[in-house]
PDB file of C-alpha atoms in Angstrom:
ATOM      1  CA  MET A   1       0.000   0.000   0.000  1.00  0.00           C
ATOM      2  CA  LEU A   2       1.124   3.528  -0.718  1.00  0.00           C
ATOM      3  CA  SER A   3       1.915   5.567   2.386  1.00  0.00           C
ATOM      4  CA  PHE A   4       3.448   8.973   2.944  1.00  0.00           C
ATOM      5  CA  LEU A   5       5.724   9.707   5.897  1.00  0.00           C
ATOM      6  CA  SER A   6       7.172  12.920   7.276  1.00  0.00           C
ATOM      7  CA  LEU A   7      10.621  12.838   8.880  1.00  0.00           C
ATOM      8  CA  GLY A   8      12.270  15.574  10.899  1.00  0.00           C
ATOM      9  CA  SER A   9      15.458  15.999  12.906  1.00  0.00           C
ATOM     10  CA  ASN A  10      16.891  18.902  14.899  1.00  0.00           C
ATOM     11  CA  GLN A  11      19.435  17.216  17.194  1.00  0.00           C
ATOM     12  CA  GLY A  12      22.881  15.951  16.341  1.00  0.00           C
ATOM     13  CA  ASP A  13      23.849  15.309  12.717  1.00  0.00           C
ATOM     14  CA  ARG A  14      20.455  15.948  11.128  1.00  0.00           C
ATOM     15  CA  GLN A  15      21.494  14.690   7.674  1.00  0.00           C
ATOM     16  CA  ALA A  16      22.868  11.453   9.148  1.00  0.00           C
ATOM     17  CA  ASN A  17      19.773  10.988  11.326  1.00  0.00           C
ATOM     18  CA  ILE A  18      17.465  11.335   8.317  1.00  0.00           C
ATOM     19  CA  ALA A  19      19.659   9.071   6.168  1.00  0.00           C
ATOM     20  CA  HIS A  20      19.794   6.375   8.853  1.00  0.00           C
ATOM     21  CA  ALA A  21      16.022   6.581   9.382  1.00  0.00           C
ATOM     22  CA  CYS A  22      15.480   6.190   5.621  1.00  0.00           C
ATOM     23  CA  GLU A  23      17.699   3.085   5.571  1.00  0.00           C
ATOM     24  CA  LEU A  24      15.752   1.542   8.451  1.00  0.00           C
ATOM     25  CA  ILE A  25      12.391   2.473   6.914  1.00  0.00           C
ATOM     26  CA  GLU A  26      13.375   0.815   3.650  1.00  0.00           C
ATOM     27  CA  ALA A  27      14.614  -2.303   5.470  1.00  0.00           C
ATOM     28  CA  ARG A  28      11.644  -2.653   7.811  1.00  0.00           C
ATOM     29  CA  CYS A  29       8.653  -0.794   6.397  1.00  0.00           C
ATOM     30  CA  GLY A  30       8.825  -1.010   2.626  1.00  0.00           C
ATOM     31  CA  ARG A  31      10.453   0.289  -0.494  1.00  0.00           C
ATOM     32  CA  ILE A  32      10.964   4.036  -0.714  1.00  0.00           C
ATOM     33  CA  LEU A  33       9.350   5.185  -3.953  1.00  0.00           C
ATOM     34  CA  ARG A  34       9.969   8.932  -3.672  1.00  0.00           C
ATOM     35  CA  ARG A  35      11.948  11.278  -1.404  1.00  0.00           C
ATOM     36  CA  SER A  36      11.440  15.019  -1.227  1.00  0.00           C
ATOM     37  CA  SER A  37      14.124  17.641  -1.147  1.00  0.00           C
ATOM     38  CA  ASP A  38      15.356  18.834   2.221  1.00  0.00           C
ATOM     39  CA  PHE A  39      13.188  21.474   3.891  1.00  0.00           C
ATOM     40  CA  PHE A  40      14.465  23.521   6.824  1.00  0.00           C
ATOM     41  CA  SER A  41      12.086  24.934   9.411  1.00  0.00           C
ATOM     42  CA  ALA A  42      11.753  26.377  12.877  1.00  0.00           C
ATOM     43  CA  PRO A  43      10.302  24.079  15.540  1.00  0.00           C
ATOM     44  CA  TRP A  44       6.507  23.821  15.547  1.00  0.00           C
ATOM     45  CA  GLY A  45       4.621  23.968  18.844  1.00  0.00           C
ATOM     46  CA  TYR A  46       7.571  24.996  21.016  1.00  0.00           C
ATOM     47  CA  GLN A  47      10.589  27.328  21.118  1.00  0.00           C
ATOM     48  CA  SER A  48      14.133  26.171  20.312  1.00  0.00           C
ATOM     49  CA  VAL A  49      17.218  27.582  18.631  1.00  0.00           C
ATOM     50  CA  HIS A  50      17.679  24.270  16.764  1.00  0.00           C
ATOM     51  CA  GLU A  51      16.293  24.316  13.228  1.00  0.00           C
ATOM     52  CA  TYR A  52      14.685  21.187  11.785  1.00  0.00           C
ATOM     53  CA  LEU A  53      15.651  19.303   8.672  1.00  0.00           C
ATOM     54  CA  ASN A  54      12.457  17.792   7.213  1.00  0.00           C
ATOM     55  CA  ILE A  55      11.641  15.486   4.322  1.00  0.00           C
ATOM     56  CA  CYS A  56       8.683  13.455   3.114  1.00  0.00           C
ATOM     57  CA  LEU A  57       8.783   9.923   1.759  1.00  0.00           C
ATOM     58  CA  ALA A  58       6.377   7.884  -0.321  1.00  0.00           C
ATOM     59  CA  ILE A  59       6.739   4.192   0.511  1.00  0.00           C
ATOM     60  CA  ASP A  60       5.190   0.958  -0.694  1.00  0.00           C
ATOM     61  CA  THR A  61       4.404  -1.030   2.441  1.00  0.00           C
ATOM     62  CA  SER A  62       2.737  -4.318   3.261  1.00  0.00           C
ATOM     63  CA  LEU A  63       2.441  -3.321   6.919  1.00  0.00           C
ATOM     64  CA  SER A  64      -0.922  -2.348   8.353  1.00  0.00           C
ATOM     65  CA  PRO A  65      -1.200   1.267   9.509  1.00  0.00           C
ATOM     66  CA  LEU A  66      -0.760   0.262  13.179  1.00  0.00           C
ATOM     67  CA  ASP A  67       2.162  -2.020  12.384  1.00  0.00           C
ATOM     68  CA  LEU A  68       3.754   0.793  10.384  1.00  0.00           C
ATOM     69  CA  LEU A  69       3.284   3.098  13.376  1.00  0.00           C
ATOM     70  CA  HIS A  70       4.884   0.595  15.745  1.00  0.00           C
ATOM     71  CA  VAL A  71       7.860  -0.005  13.458  1.00  0.00           C
ATOM     72  CA  THR A  72       8.477   3.720  12.914  1.00  0.00           C
ATOM     73  CA  GLN A  73       8.251   4.335  16.656  1.00  0.00           C
ATOM     74  CA  GLN A  74      10.837   1.591  17.207  1.00  0.00           C
ATOM     75  CA  ILE A  75      13.103   3.273  14.638  1.00  0.00           C
ATOM     76  CA  GLU A  76      12.694   6.579  16.510  1.00  0.00           C
ATOM     77  CA  ARG A  77      13.733   4.905  19.776  1.00  0.00           C
ATOM     78  CA  GLU A  78      16.742   3.225  18.150  1.00  0.00           C
ATOM     79  CA  LEU A  79      17.890   6.574  16.788  1.00  0.00           C
ATOM     80  CA  GLY A  80      17.723   8.196  20.206  1.00  0.00           C
ATOM     81  CA  ARG A  81      14.220   9.558  20.645  1.00  0.00           C
ATOM     82  CA  THR A  82      13.326   9.110  24.292  1.00  0.00           C
ATOM     83  CA  VAL A  83      10.033  10.992  24.684  1.00  0.00           C
ATOM     84  CA  LYS A  84       6.988  10.728  22.412  1.00  0.00           C
ATOM     85  CA  GLY A  85       4.013  13.067  22.470  1.00  0.00           C
ATOM     86  CA  VAL A  86       5.882  16.114  23.785  1.00  0.00           C
ATOM     87  CA  TYR A  87       7.079  18.893  21.509  1.00  0.00           C
ATOM     88  CA  GLN A  88      10.812  19.143  22.105  1.00  0.00           C
ATOM     89  CA  ASP A  89      14.136  18.834  20.289  1.00  0.00           C
ATOM     90  CA  ARG A  90      14.677  15.328  18.942  1.00  0.00           C
ATOM     91  CA  PRO A  91      17.129  13.371  16.818  1.00  0.00           C
ATOM     92  CA  ILE A  92      14.281  11.974  14.694  1.00  0.00           C
ATOM     93  CA  ASP A  93      10.537  12.265  14.334  1.00  0.00           C
ATOM     94  CA  ILE A  94       8.589  10.049  11.942  1.00  0.00           C
ATOM     95  CA  ASP A  95       4.898  10.693  11.279  1.00  0.00           C
ATOM     96  CA  ILE A  96       2.476   8.778   9.091  1.00  0.00           C
ATOM     97  CA  LEU A  97       0.717  11.392   6.983  1.00  0.00           C
ATOM     98  CA  LEU A  98      -1.378   9.312   4.600  1.00  0.00           C
ATOM     99  CA  TYR A  99      -2.035   5.613   4.051  1.00  0.00           C
ATOM    100  CA  GLU A 100      -3.809   4.383   0.928  1.00  0.00           C
ATOM    101  CA  GLY A 101      -7.468   3.601   1.524  1.00  0.00           C
ATOM    102  CA  VAL A 102      -7.367   4.447   5.228  1.00  0.00           C
ATOM    103  CA  GLU A 103      -8.991   7.176   7.256  1.00  0.00           C
ATOM    104  CA  CYS A 104      -9.004   6.579  10.988  1.00  0.00           C
ATOM    105  CA  SER A 105      -9.122   8.463  14.246  1.00  0.00           C
ATOM    106  CA  GLY A 106      -8.008   6.567  17.286  1.00  0.00           C
ATOM    107  CA  SER A 107      -6.094   6.948  20.490  1.00  0.00           C
ATOM    108  CA  GLU A 108      -2.933   5.566  18.902  1.00  0.00           C
ATOM    109  CA  LEU A 109      -3.148   6.729  15.293  1.00  0.00           C
ATOM    110  CA  THR A 110      -5.039   9.268  13.198  1.00  0.00           C
ATOM    111  CA  ILE A 111      -4.858   9.212   9.389  1.00  0.00           C
ATOM    112  CA  PRO A 112      -4.654  11.626   7.647  1.00  0.00           C
ATOM    113  CA  HIS A 113      -2.267  13.178  10.138  1.00  0.00           C
ATOM    114  CA  PRO A 114      -4.351  15.712  12.106  1.00  0.00           C
ATOM    115  CA  HIS A 115      -1.881  18.614  11.833  1.00  0.00           C
ATOM    116  CA  MET A 116      -0.402  18.110   8.375  1.00  0.00           C
ATOM    117  CA  LEU A 117      -2.410  20.911   6.745  1.00  0.00           C
ATOM    118  CA  GLU A 118      -1.094  23.374   9.363  1.00  0.00           C
ATOM    119  CA  ARG A 119       2.591  22.668   8.764  1.00  0.00           C
ATOM    120  CA  ASP A 120       4.577  24.039   5.827  1.00  0.00           C
ATOM    121  CA  PHE A 121       7.426  21.672   6.716  1.00  0.00           C
ATOM    122  CA  VAL A 122       5.020  18.858   5.809  1.00  0.00           C
ATOM    123  CA  LEU A 123       3.029  20.442   2.975  1.00  0.00           C
ATOM    124  CA  VAL A 124       5.936  21.756   0.905  1.00  0.00           C
ATOM    125  CA  PRO A 125       7.875  18.456   0.740  1.00  0.00           C
ATOM    126  CA  LEU A 126       4.640  16.442   0.412  1.00  0.00           C
ATOM    127  CA  ARG A 127       3.485  18.504  -2.584  1.00  0.00           C
ATOM    128  CA  GLU A 128       6.859  17.869  -4.181  1.00  0.00           C
ATOM    129  CA  ILE A 129       6.428  14.081  -4.194  1.00  0.00           C
ATOM    130  CA  LEU A 130       2.667  13.684  -4.760  1.00  0.00           C
ATOM    131  CA  LEU A 131       1.751  12.493  -8.235  1.00  0.00           C
ATOM    132  CA  PRO A 132      -1.564  13.063 -10.052  1.00  0.00           C
ATOM    133  CA  SER A 133      -2.107   9.291  -9.979  1.00  0.00           C
ATOM    134  CA  ASP A 134      -1.813   9.047  -6.170  1.00  0.00           C
ATOM    135  CA  PRO A 135      -5.063   7.877  -4.557  1.00  0.00           C
ATOM    136  CA  PHE A 136      -5.064  10.760  -2.044  1.00  0.00           C
ATOM    137  CA  LEU A 137      -5.844  13.465  -4.547  1.00  0.00           C
ATOM    138  CA  PRO A 138      -7.604  15.760  -4.460  1.00  0.00           C
ATOM    139  CA  LEU A 139      -6.298  16.867  -1.096  1.00  0.00           C
ATOM    140  CA  PRO A 140      -6.624  20.457   0.044  1.00  0.00           C
ATOM    141  CA  LEU A 141      -2.892  21.004  -0.417  1.00  0.00           C
TER     142      LEU A 141
END
């Protein structure tokens, strides 16, 4: 299934963090079909002097949405993320934005991502990799 992920890093070697996360996503979640350009942004939801490096990925996954969430959360922990659900500096953040054929709102996962339309660091890279044939269009992007 086609899924879109957002990745961000503002601690340590941001480029290396994103690259390592991409390697682990490809090994554990599915083939990366498209990768956006790098997008730099200020933190969202809190104050910090550390700028984020953000990208979006389109992946082909056989994992269910919840399994994809659990695997990406494990990748975050392996790459040094210690706290989830609090806006703060982090070596890596991975969010599921869209998942083909799925809309859900639950305690663990909401798809489409509830804040994606409020965040340029998501919308700009996502627009870059969306294709007219993607099943998510038309989105209010």
